[in-house]
Short mmCIF file of N, CA, C and O in Angstrom, two decimals:
data_model
loop_
_atom_site.label_atom_id
_atom_site.label_comp_id
_atom_site.label_asym_id
_atom_site.label_seq_id
_atom_site.Cartn_x
_atom_site.Cartn_y
_atom_site.Cartn_z
N MET A 1 0.68 -1.10 0.15
CA MET A 1 0.18 -0.37 0.06
C MET A 1 1.02 1.21 0.56
O MET A 1 1.46 1.17 0.94
N ILE A 2 0.64 2.08 -0.95
CA ILE A 2 1.50 3.13 -0.89
C ILE A 2 0.79 4.41 -0.10
O ILE A 2 1.89 5.76 0.45
N ALA A 3 -1.03 4.84 -0.44
CA ALA A 3 -1.29 5.96 0.41
C ALA A 3 -2.78 5.59 0.52
O ALA A 3 -2.99 4.11 0.73
N LYS A 4 -3.65 6.56 1.50
CA LYS A 4 -5.21 6.16 1.77
C LYS A 4 -5.52 7.52 1.25
O LYS A 4 -5.31 8.29 1.47
N LEU A 5 -7.20 6.76 1.64
CA LEU A 5 -7.80 8.04 0.81
C LEU A 5 -7.93 8.87 1.72
O LEU A 5 -8.42 8.94 2.76
N GLN A 6 -8.19 10.01 1.64
CA GLN A 6 -7.80 11.36 2.50
C GLN A 6 -9.33 12.00 2.20
O GLN A 6 -10.46 12.30 2.66
N CYS A 7 -9.61 12.37 0.49
CA CYS A 7 -11.05 12.70 0.40
C CYS A 7 -11.13 12.38 -1.27
O CYS A 7 -10.29 12.18 -1.65
N VAL A 8 -12.53 12.78 -1.55
CA VAL A 8 -12.89 13.39 -2.91
C VAL A 8 -12.81 14.44 -3.08
O VAL A 8 -14.10 15.40 -2.51
N VAL A 9 -12.66 15.03 -3.82
CA VAL A 9 -13.12 16.47 -4.18
C VAL A 9 -13.48 16.59 -5.66
O VAL A 9 -13.05 16.07 -6.97
N LEU A 10 -14.46 17.62 -5.51
CA LEU A 10 -15.43 17.49 -6.70
C LEU A 10 -15.43 19.06 -7.38
O LEU A 10 -15.16 20.02 -6.01
N ASP A 11 -15.34 19.31 -8.35
CA ASP A 11 -15.28 20.61 -9.14
C ASP A 11 -16.86 20.96 -8.75
O ASP A 11 -17.26 20.29 -9.14
N CYS A 12 -16.59 22.61 -8.98
CA CYS A 12 -17.93 23.05 -8.93
C CYS A 12 -17.18 24.37 -9.02
O CYS A 12 -16.85 24.74 -9.16
N ALA A 13 -19.52 25.58 -9.22
CA ALA A 13 -18.84 26.61 -9.42
C ALA A 13 -18.99 27.37 -7.95
O ALA A 13 -18.84 28.38 -7.73
N ASP A 14 -19.46 26.55 -7.13
CA ASP A 14 -20.17 27.20 -5.33
C ASP A 14 -19.78 26.35 -4.53
O ASP A 14 -20.76 25.24 -4.23
N VAL A 15 -18.40 26.19 -4.02
CA VAL A 15 -18.15 25.64 -2.52
C VAL A 15 -19.42 25.33 -1.90
O VAL A 15 -19.18 24.37 -1.38
N VAL A 16 -19.61 26.76 -1.13
CA VAL A 16 -20.64 26.77 -0.58
C VAL A 16 -21.89 25.92 -0.51
O VAL A 16 -22.31 25.02 0.62
N GLU A 17 -22.08 26.36 -1.75
CA GLU A 17 -23.44 25.57 -1.67
C GLU A 17 -23.84 23.99 -2.01
O GLU A 17 -24.56 23.47 -1.82
N LEU A 18 -22.64 23.44 -2.39
CA LEU A 18 -22.25 22.29 -3.13
C LEU A 18 -21.89 21.89 -1.98
O LEU A 18 -22.48 20.72 -1.69
N SER A 19 -21.26 21.84 -0.42
CA SER A 19 -20.87 21.53 0.84
C SER A 19 -22.22 21.38 1.29
O SER A 19 -22.50 20.46 2.11
N ARG A 20 -23.20 22.47 1.42
CA ARG A 20 -24.50 22.68 2.10
C ARG A 20 -25.73 21.57 1.48
O ARG A 20 -25.94 20.65 2.12
N PHE A 21 -25.29 21.06 0.30
CA PHE A 21 -26.34 20.60 -0.80
C PHE A 21 -25.90 19.03 0.11
O PHE A 21 -26.84 18.14 0.89
N TYR A 22 -24.96 18.69 0.15
CA TYR A 22 -23.81 17.49 0.66
C TYR A 22 -24.01 17.13 2.15
O TYR A 22 -24.68 16.13 2.58
N GLN A 23 -24.12 18.15 2.96
CA GLN A 23 -24.63 18.00 4.11
C GLN A 23 -25.67 17.60 3.90
O GLN A 23 -26.18 16.77 5.43
N SER A 24 -26.86 17.99 3.72
CA SER A 24 -28.23 18.05 3.85
C SER A 24 -28.58 16.63 3.00
O SER A 24 -29.38 15.63 4.15
N LEU A 25 -27.94 15.93 2.53
CA LEU A 25 -27.98 14.38 2.26
C LEU A 25 -26.94 13.36 3.31
O LEU A 25 -27.53 12.52 3.14
N LEU A 26 -25.88 14.01 3.76
CA LEU A 26 -25.20 12.87 4.29
C LEU A 26 -24.76 13.36 6.13
O LEU A 26 -24.03 12.30 6.84
N GLY A 27 -25.39 14.72 6.53
CA GLY A 27 -25.24 14.70 7.63
C GLY A 27 -23.37 15.49 7.70
O GLY A 27 -23.26 15.70 6.62
N GLY A 28 -22.75 15.36 8.57
CA GLY A 28 -21.38 16.18 8.56
C GLY A 28 -21.33 17.34 9.14
O GLY A 28 -22.21 17.83 9.74
N VAL A 29 -19.62 17.88 9.15
CA VAL A 29 -19.79 19.13 9.55
C VAL A 29 -18.98 19.72 8.36
O VAL A 29 -18.12 19.30 7.75
N VAL A 30 -19.89 20.96 7.90
CA VAL A 30 -19.04 21.93 6.82
C VAL A 30 -17.89 22.15 7.64
O VAL A 30 -18.06 23.09 8.54
N ASN A 31 -16.56 22.44 6.63
CA ASN A 31 -15.30 23.85 7.09
C ASN A 31 -15.05 23.31 8.08
O ASN A 31 -14.28 23.74 8.95
N GLN A 32 -14.78 21.80 8.74
CA GLN A 32 -14.46 21.63 10.15
C GLN A 32 -12.61 21.57 10.01
O GLN A 32 -12.89 21.12 8.97
N ARG A 33 -12.23 22.13 11.11
CA ARG A 33 -10.84 22.86 10.95
C ARG A 33 -10.38 21.15 11.22
O ARG A 33 -10.57 19.81 11.53
N ASP A 34 -9.42 21.44 10.28
CA ASP A 34 -8.82 20.14 9.38
C ASP A 34 -7.05 20.37 9.33
O ASP A 34 -7.03 21.24 7.84
N PRO A 35 -6.10 20.10 10.09
CA PRO A 35 -4.81 20.35 9.40
C PRO A 35 -4.41 20.42 7.91
O PRO A 35 -3.30 20.81 7.40
N ARG A 36 -5.01 19.83 7.29
CA ARG A 36 -4.49 19.13 6.25
C ARG A 36 -5.07 19.88 5.10
O ARG A 36 -4.67 19.91 4.04
N TRP A 37 -6.38 20.84 5.41
CA TRP A 37 -6.16 21.78 4.82
C TRP A 37 -6.79 23.36 4.68
O TRP A 37 -7.02 23.41 6.01
N SER A 38 -6.33 24.10 3.72
CA SER A 38 -7.14 25.27 4.10
C SER A 38 -7.95 25.30 3.81
O SER A 38 -8.70 25.15 2.18
N LEU A 39 -8.89 26.04 4.44
CA LEU A 39 -10.48 26.85 3.39
C LEU A 39 -10.04 28.00 3.25
O LEU A 39 -9.57 28.70 3.53
N GLY A 40 -11.31 28.28 2.44
CA GLY A 40 -11.39 29.62 1.44
C GLY A 40 -12.39 29.26 0.13
O GLY A 40 -13.12 28.92 0.45
N ASP A 41 -12.86 30.97 -0.18
CA ASP A 41 -13.42 30.67 -1.09
C ASP A 41 -13.60 29.79 -2.07
O ASP A 41 -14.60 29.71 -2.70
N GLY A 42 -12.19 29.23 -2.56
CA GLY A 42 -12.13 28.23 -3.60
C GLY A 42 -12.18 26.94 -3.10
O GLY A 42 -12.02 26.07 -3.74
N TRP A 43 -12.82 26.86 -1.72
CA TRP A 43 -12.45 25.40 -1.00
C TRP A 43 -13.33 25.40 -0.28
O TRP A 43 -13.34 25.97 0.98
N ALA A 44 -13.90 24.23 -0.04
CA ALA A 44 -14.53 23.58 1.18
C ALA A 44 -14.86 22.48 1.57
O ALA A 44 -13.99 21.42 0.83
N THR A 45 -15.08 21.83 2.60
CA THR A 45 -14.74 20.41 3.13
C THR A 45 -16.08 20.21 3.79
O THR A 45 -16.79 21.01 4.27
N LEU A 46 -16.60 18.87 3.60
CA LEU A 46 -17.17 18.45 4.40
C LEU A 46 -17.53 17.18 4.83
O LEU A 46 -16.77 16.08 4.78
N HIS A 47 -16.97 17.13 6.63
CA HIS A 47 -16.31 15.86 7.46
C HIS A 47 -17.78 14.99 7.85
O HIS A 47 -18.54 15.34 8.17
N THR A 48 -17.98 13.85 7.14
CA THR A 48 -18.76 12.77 7.81
C THR A 48 -18.30 11.81 8.26
O THR A 48 -17.49 11.56 9.13
N ALA A 49 -19.45 10.94 8.90
CA ALA A 49 -18.92 9.58 9.36
C ALA A 49 -17.54 8.68 9.44
O ALA A 49 -17.02 8.42 9.74
N GLY A 50 -18.09 8.54 7.89
CA GLY A 50 -16.71 8.31 7.28
C GLY A 50 -16.02 8.29 6.07
O GLY A 50 -14.81 7.73 5.64
N LEU A 51 -16.07 9.70 5.51
CA LEU A 51 -15.61 10.21 3.93
C LEU A 51 -15.25 11.74 4.45
O LEU A 51 -16.34 12.28 5.03
N VAL A 52 -14.64 12.18 3.91
CA VAL A 52 -13.92 13.27 3.52
C VAL A 52 -14.82 13.57 2.24
O VAL A 52 -14.06 13.43 1.42
N LEU A 53 -15.66 14.46 2.06
CA LEU A 53 -15.63 15.26 0.73
C LEU A 53 -15.07 16.79 0.58
O LEU A 53 -15.26 17.36 1.83
N ALA A 54 -14.19 17.30 -0.24
CA ALA A 54 -14.26 18.75 -0.52
C ALA A 54 -14.80 18.91 -1.51
O ALA A 54 -14.95 19.00 -2.76
N PHE A 55 -14.63 20.19 -1.76
CA PHE A 55 -15.49 21.18 -3.07
C PHE A 55 -13.80 21.94 -3.17
O PHE A 55 -13.77 23.23 -2.60
N GLN A 56 -13.79 22.16 -4.83
CA GLN A 56 -13.49 22.63 -5.52
C GLN A 56 -13.64 23.77 -6.25
O GLN A 56 -13.83 23.43 -7.42
N ARG A 57 -13.47 25.31 -6.20
CA ARG A 57 -14.34 25.90 -7.17
C ARG A 57 -13.09 26.22 -8.13
O ARG A 57 -12.50 26.32 -7.87
N VAL A 58 -13.86 26.14 -9.12
CA VAL A 58 -13.61 25.96 -10.67
C VAL A 58 -14.38 27.15 -11.70
O VAL A 58 -15.56 27.44 -11.54
N GLU A 59 -12.72 28.38 -12.61
CA GLU A 59 -13.81 29.50 -12.65
C GLU A 59 -14.45 28.86 -13.83
O GLU A 59 -14.18 28.02 -14.82
N ASP A 60 -15.57 29.22 -14.69
CA ASP A 60 -16.40 28.70 -15.69
C ASP A 60 -16.53 27.19 -15.66
O ASP A 60 -16.58 27.03 -16.49
N HIS A 61 -17.21 27.35 -14.39
CA HIS A 61 -17.35 25.11 -14.55
C HIS A 61 -18.60 25.31 -15.39
O HIS A 61 -19.12 25.57 -15.64
N GLN A 62 -18.11 24.21 -16.01
CA GLN A 62 -18.93 23.59 -16.76
C GLN A 62 -19.86 22.17 -16.31
O GLN A 62 -18.75 21.02 -16.27
N PRO A 63 -21.08 21.91 -15.58
CA PRO A 63 -21.04 20.88 -15.01
C PRO A 63 -21.49 19.96 -15.94
O PRO A 63 -21.29 19.92 -17.74
N PRO A 64 -20.82 18.22 -15.32
CA PRO A 64 -20.72 17.27 -16.45
C PRO A 64 -22.23 16.76 -16.88
O PRO A 64 -23.34 17.17 -16.23
N ARG A 65 -22.51 16.32 -17.86
CA ARG A 65 -23.71 16.07 -18.68
C ARG A 65 -23.55 14.04 -18.81
O ARG A 65 -23.35 14.03 -20.24
N TRP A 66 -23.96 13.50 -18.11
CA TRP A 66 -23.25 12.09 -18.16
C TRP A 66 -24.34 11.83 -18.67
O TRP A 66 -25.46 12.39 -18.88
N PRO A 67 -24.27 10.78 -19.70
CA PRO A 67 -23.27 10.55 -20.73
C PRO A 67 -22.35 10.49 -21.37
O PRO A 67 -21.67 10.32 -22.32
N ASP A 68 -22.61 12.22 -21.97
CA ASP A 68 -22.22 12.61 -22.52
C ASP A 68 -20.52 13.10 -22.43
O ASP A 68 -19.74 13.23 -21.65
N PRO A 69 -19.61 11.95 -23.29
CA PRO A 69 -17.88 12.42 -23.18
C PRO A 69 -17.31 13.37 -23.33
O PRO A 69 -16.94 13.30 -22.83
N ALA A 70 -17.82 14.23 -24.09
CA ALA A 70 -17.51 15.74 -24.27
C ALA A 70 -17.30 16.49 -22.97
O ALA A 70 -17.02 17.10 -22.76
N ARG A 71 -18.30 16.63 -22.24
CA ARG A 71 -18.49 16.75 -20.52
C ARG A 71 -18.67 15.77 -19.76
O ARG A 71 -19.31 15.34 -18.93
N PRO A 72 -17.42 15.13 -18.88
CA PRO A 72 -17.01 13.94 -18.05
C PRO A 72 -17.38 14.17 -17.19
O PRO A 72 -17.45 15.58 -16.55
N GLN A 73 -17.81 13.32 -16.21
CA GLN A 73 -17.73 13.28 -14.40
C GLN A 73 -16.24 13.96 -14.13
O GLN A 73 -15.56 13.73 -14.80
N GLN A 74 -16.73 15.18 -13.46
CA GLN A 74 -15.28 15.54 -12.79
C GLN A 74 -14.87 15.53 -11.87
O GLN A 74 -15.43 16.13 -10.14
N PHE A 75 -13.93 15.03 -10.57
CA PHE A 75 -13.58 15.13 -9.76
C PHE A 75 -11.99 14.59 -9.93
O PHE A 75 -11.29 14.12 -10.43
N HIS A 76 -11.61 14.46 -8.06
CA HIS A 76 -10.17 13.30 -7.81
C HIS A 76 -10.19 13.02 -6.84
O HIS A 76 -11.01 13.79 -6.20
N LEU A 77 -9.33 12.31 -6.53
CA LEU A 77 -8.73 11.97 -5.05
C LEU A 77 -7.53 12.53 -4.48
O LEU A 77 -6.42 12.41 -5.40
N ASP A 78 -7.69 12.75 -3.39
CA ASP A 78 -6.38 13.25 -2.86
C ASP A 78 -6.65 11.84 -1.92
O ASP A 78 -6.74 11.20 -1.03
N LEU A 79 -4.96 11.29 -1.79
CA LEU A 79 -4.21 10.52 -1.38
C LEU A 79 -3.11 10.87 -0.36
O LEU A 79 -2.24 11.39 -0.74
N GLY A 80 -3.20 10.47 1.04
CA GLY A 80 -2.98 10.66 1.82
C GLY A 80 -0.95 9.48 1.87
O GLY A 80 -1.65 8.33 1.95
N VAL A 81 0.05 10.11 2.38
CA VAL A 81 1.29 9.85 2.00
C VAL A 81 2.30 10.40 3.09
O VAL A 81 2.01 11.43 3.54
N GLU A 82 3.22 9.12 3.78
CA GLU A 82 3.76 10.04 4.76
C GLU A 82 5.45 10.45 4.30
O GLU A 82 5.62 11.67 4.52
N ASP A 83 5.58 10.21 2.71
CA ASP A 83 6.73 10.69 2.50
C ASP A 83 6.86 11.06 0.78
O ASP A 83 6.37 9.95 0.05
N LEU A 84 6.53 12.12 0.33
CA LEU A 84 6.08 12.46 -0.99
C LEU A 84 6.73 11.88 -2.16
O LEU A 84 6.37 11.32 -3.15
N ASP A 85 8.48 12.01 -1.68
CA ASP A 85 9.24 11.45 -2.81
C ASP A 85 9.49 10.13 -2.94
O ASP A 85 9.52 9.71 -3.81
N ARG A 86 9.13 9.63 -1.88
CA ARG A 86 9.04 7.81 -1.95
C ARG A 86 7.77 7.40 -2.54
O ARG A 86 7.68 6.39 -3.88
N ALA A 87 6.73 7.85 -2.12
CA ALA A 87 5.44 7.80 -2.79
C ALA A 87 4.91 8.17 -4.97
O ALA A 87 4.90 7.65 -5.56
N GLN A 88 6.18 9.13 -5.16
CA GLN A 88 6.10 9.78 -6.35
C GLN A 88 6.74 8.71 -7.00
O GLN A 88 6.59 8.14 -7.73
N GLU A 89 7.81 8.12 -6.97
CA GLU A 89 8.47 6.76 -7.17
C GLU A 89 7.90 6.36 -7.55
O GLU A 89 7.63 5.07 -8.54
N ASP A 90 6.70 5.80 -6.70
CA ASP A 90 6.17 4.30 -6.62
C ASP A 90 5.18 4.59 -7.89
O ASP A 90 4.58 3.46 -8.28
N VAL A 91 4.29 5.64 -7.43
CA VAL A 91 3.59 5.50 -8.54
C VAL A 91 3.68 6.16 -9.54
O VAL A 91 3.18 5.97 -10.81
N VAL A 92 4.34 6.25 -9.97
CA VAL A 92 5.61 6.55 -10.93
C VAL A 92 5.60 5.35 -11.91
O VAL A 92 5.29 4.72 -12.87
N ARG A 93 6.56 4.44 -11.06
CA ARG A 93 6.64 3.19 -11.66
C ARG A 93 5.47 1.62 -11.73
O ARG A 93 5.36 1.53 -12.71
N LEU A 94 4.24 2.46 -10.90
CA LEU A 94 3.06 1.70 -11.24
C LEU A 94 2.24 2.50 -12.79
O LEU A 94 1.25 1.91 -13.00
N GLY A 95 3.10 3.44 -13.07
CA GLY A 95 2.30 4.25 -14.26
C GLY A 95 1.44 5.17 -14.41
O GLY A 95 1.01 5.78 -15.60
N ALA A 96 1.89 6.08 -12.93
CA ALA A 96 0.99 7.47 -13.16
C ALA A 96 2.31 8.24 -13.57
O ALA A 96 3.29 7.66 -14.10
N SER A 97 1.85 9.32 -14.01
CA SER A 97 2.55 10.80 -14.59
C SER A 97 2.54 11.72 -13.91
O SER A 97 1.39 12.32 -13.18
N LEU A 98 3.58 12.46 -13.45
CA LEU A 98 3.70 13.74 -12.54
C LEU A 98 2.54 14.95 -13.84
O LEU A 98 3.69 15.14 -14.71
N LEU A 99 2.02 15.51 -13.26
CA LEU A 99 0.89 16.76 -13.88
C LEU A 99 1.72 17.68 -13.43
O LEU A 99 2.41 18.85 -14.17
N ASP A 100 2.09 18.07 -11.82
CA ASP A 100 2.88 19.22 -11.19
C ASP A 100 3.31 19.02 -10.36
O ASP A 100 2.69 18.22 -9.08
N GLU A 101 4.34 18.85 -10.14
CA GLU A 101 5.12 18.86 -8.69
C GLU A 101 5.42 20.42 -7.93
O GLU A 101 5.49 19.33 -6.50
N GLY A 102 4.66 21.44 -8.25
CA GLY A 102 4.52 22.41 -7.40
C GLY A 102 5.95 22.83 -7.17
O GLY A 102 7.02 22.64 -7.68
N ASP A 103 6.25 23.74 -5.69
CA ASP A 103 7.35 24.60 -5.34
C ASP A 103 8.21 24.05 -4.46
O ASP A 103 9.22 24.77 -4.59
N GLY A 104 8.29 22.49 -4.07
CA GLY A 104 9.08 22.28 -2.67
C GLY A 104 8.49 22.59 -2.02
O GLY A 104 9.05 21.94 -0.58
N LYS A 105 7.43 23.41 -1.88
CA LYS A 105 7.09 24.22 -0.33
C LYS A 105 5.60 23.83 0.13
O LYS A 105 5.64 23.27 1.52
N ARG A 106 4.65 23.31 -1.16
CA ARG A 106 3.46 22.77 -0.77
C ARG A 106 3.78 21.60 -0.40
O ARG A 106 4.64 20.38 -0.79
N SER A 107 2.48 21.07 0.58
CA SER A 107 2.10 19.44 0.43
C SER A 107 1.43 18.65 -0.25
O SER A 107 1.27 17.47 0.12
N TRP A 108 1.65 18.81 -1.46
CA TRP A 108 0.82 17.79 -2.18
C TRP A 108 1.47 18.13 -3.69
O TRP A 108 2.32 19.11 -4.10
N ARG A 109 1.59 17.18 -4.71
CA ARG A 109 1.60 16.99 -5.80
C ARG A 109 0.85 16.27 -7.03
O ARG A 109 -0.33 15.37 -6.46
N ILE A 110 0.34 16.94 -8.27
CA ILE A 110 -0.61 16.49 -9.28
C ILE A 110 -0.44 15.40 -9.93
O ILE A 110 0.89 15.82 -10.34
N PHE A 111 -0.70 14.22 -10.06
CA PHE A 111 -0.60 13.22 -11.07
C PHE A 111 -1.99 12.54 -11.68
O PHE A 111 -3.09 13.40 -11.30
N SER A 112 -1.43 12.17 -12.70
CA SER A 112 -2.47 11.29 -13.54
C SER A 112 -2.18 9.80 -13.86
O SER A 112 -1.33 9.75 -13.66
N ASP A 113 -3.54 9.33 -13.47
CA ASP A 113 -3.21 7.62 -13.30
C ASP A 113 -3.39 7.71 -15.06
O ASP A 113 -3.39 8.42 -15.77
N PRO A 114 -3.00 6.22 -15.15
CA PRO A 114 -2.63 5.61 -16.47
C PRO A 114 -3.72 6.04 -17.54
O PRO A 114 -3.47 6.29 -19.02
N ALA A 115 -5.16 6.13 -17.45
CA ALA A 115 -6.11 6.66 -18.07
C ALA A 115 -6.43 8.10 -18.09
O ALA A 115 -7.48 9.02 -18.73
N GLY A 116 -5.80 8.75 -17.53
CA GLY A 116 -5.85 10.36 -17.63
C GLY A 116 -6.69 11.04 -16.50
O GLY A 116 -6.40 12.65 -16.19
N HIS A 117 -6.92 10.49 -15.02
CA HIS A 117 -7.84 11.14 -14.42
C HIS A 117 -6.73 11.81 -13.10
O HIS A 117 -6.17 10.67 -13.02
N PRO A 118 -6.73 12.95 -13.03
CA PRO A 118 -5.69 13.03 -12.10
C PRO A 118 -6.40 13.17 -10.30
O PRO A 118 -6.93 12.56 -10.08
N PHE A 119 -5.01 12.75 -9.32
CA PHE A 119 -5.27 12.73 -8.48
C PHE A 119 -4.01 13.32 -7.52
O PHE A 119 -2.76 13.47 -8.21
N CYS A 120 -4.27 13.38 -6.19
CA CYS A 120 -3.13 14.18 -5.85
C CYS A 120 -2.62 13.73 -4.68
O CYS A 120 -3.35 12.69 -3.61
N LEU A 121 -1.20 13.50 -4.62
CA LEU A 121 -0.47 12.85 -3.02
C LEU A 121 -0.55 13.83 -2.11
O LEU A 121 0.63 14.80 -2.65
N VAL A 122 -0.82 13.81 -0.76
CA VAL A 122 -0.79 15.14 -0.13
C VAL A 122 -0.39 14.31 0.67
O VAL A 122 -0.30 13.21 1.31
N ARG A 123 1.43 15.15 1.10
CA ARG A 123 1.85 14.76 2.90
C ARG A 123 0.72 14.52 4.02
O ARG A 123 -0.04 15.75 3.82
N ASP A 124 1.14 13.40 4.91
CA ASP A 124 -0.32 13.46 5.64
C ASP A 124 0.60 14.33 7.74
O ASP A 124 1.70 14.42 7.34
#
């Protein structure tokens, strides 16, 4: 095992609106303090009993139109790791591609899986 699932991140136009929607469905706490994430205008979280959902604002968001392949489903996984460098070596060896290594100061790096879906490795 290389990582553990931290949260599922959904792209949207309004992070507050969507986090409140899912809170109504699932219960939980919107924007609970958590050292793994910074909260702000473009990011919100919902901590439920078994899962954290995160909501990421995207400028000019175009919602998915399932099953239209021109506007596919939009989300990414945040995977917690102890050592970013070692985890990066492991996921690249398994077929992932590094998309954004960052500036060396932030706590996450962005990759794509072999099919092109983005995911982040996030330092625990």
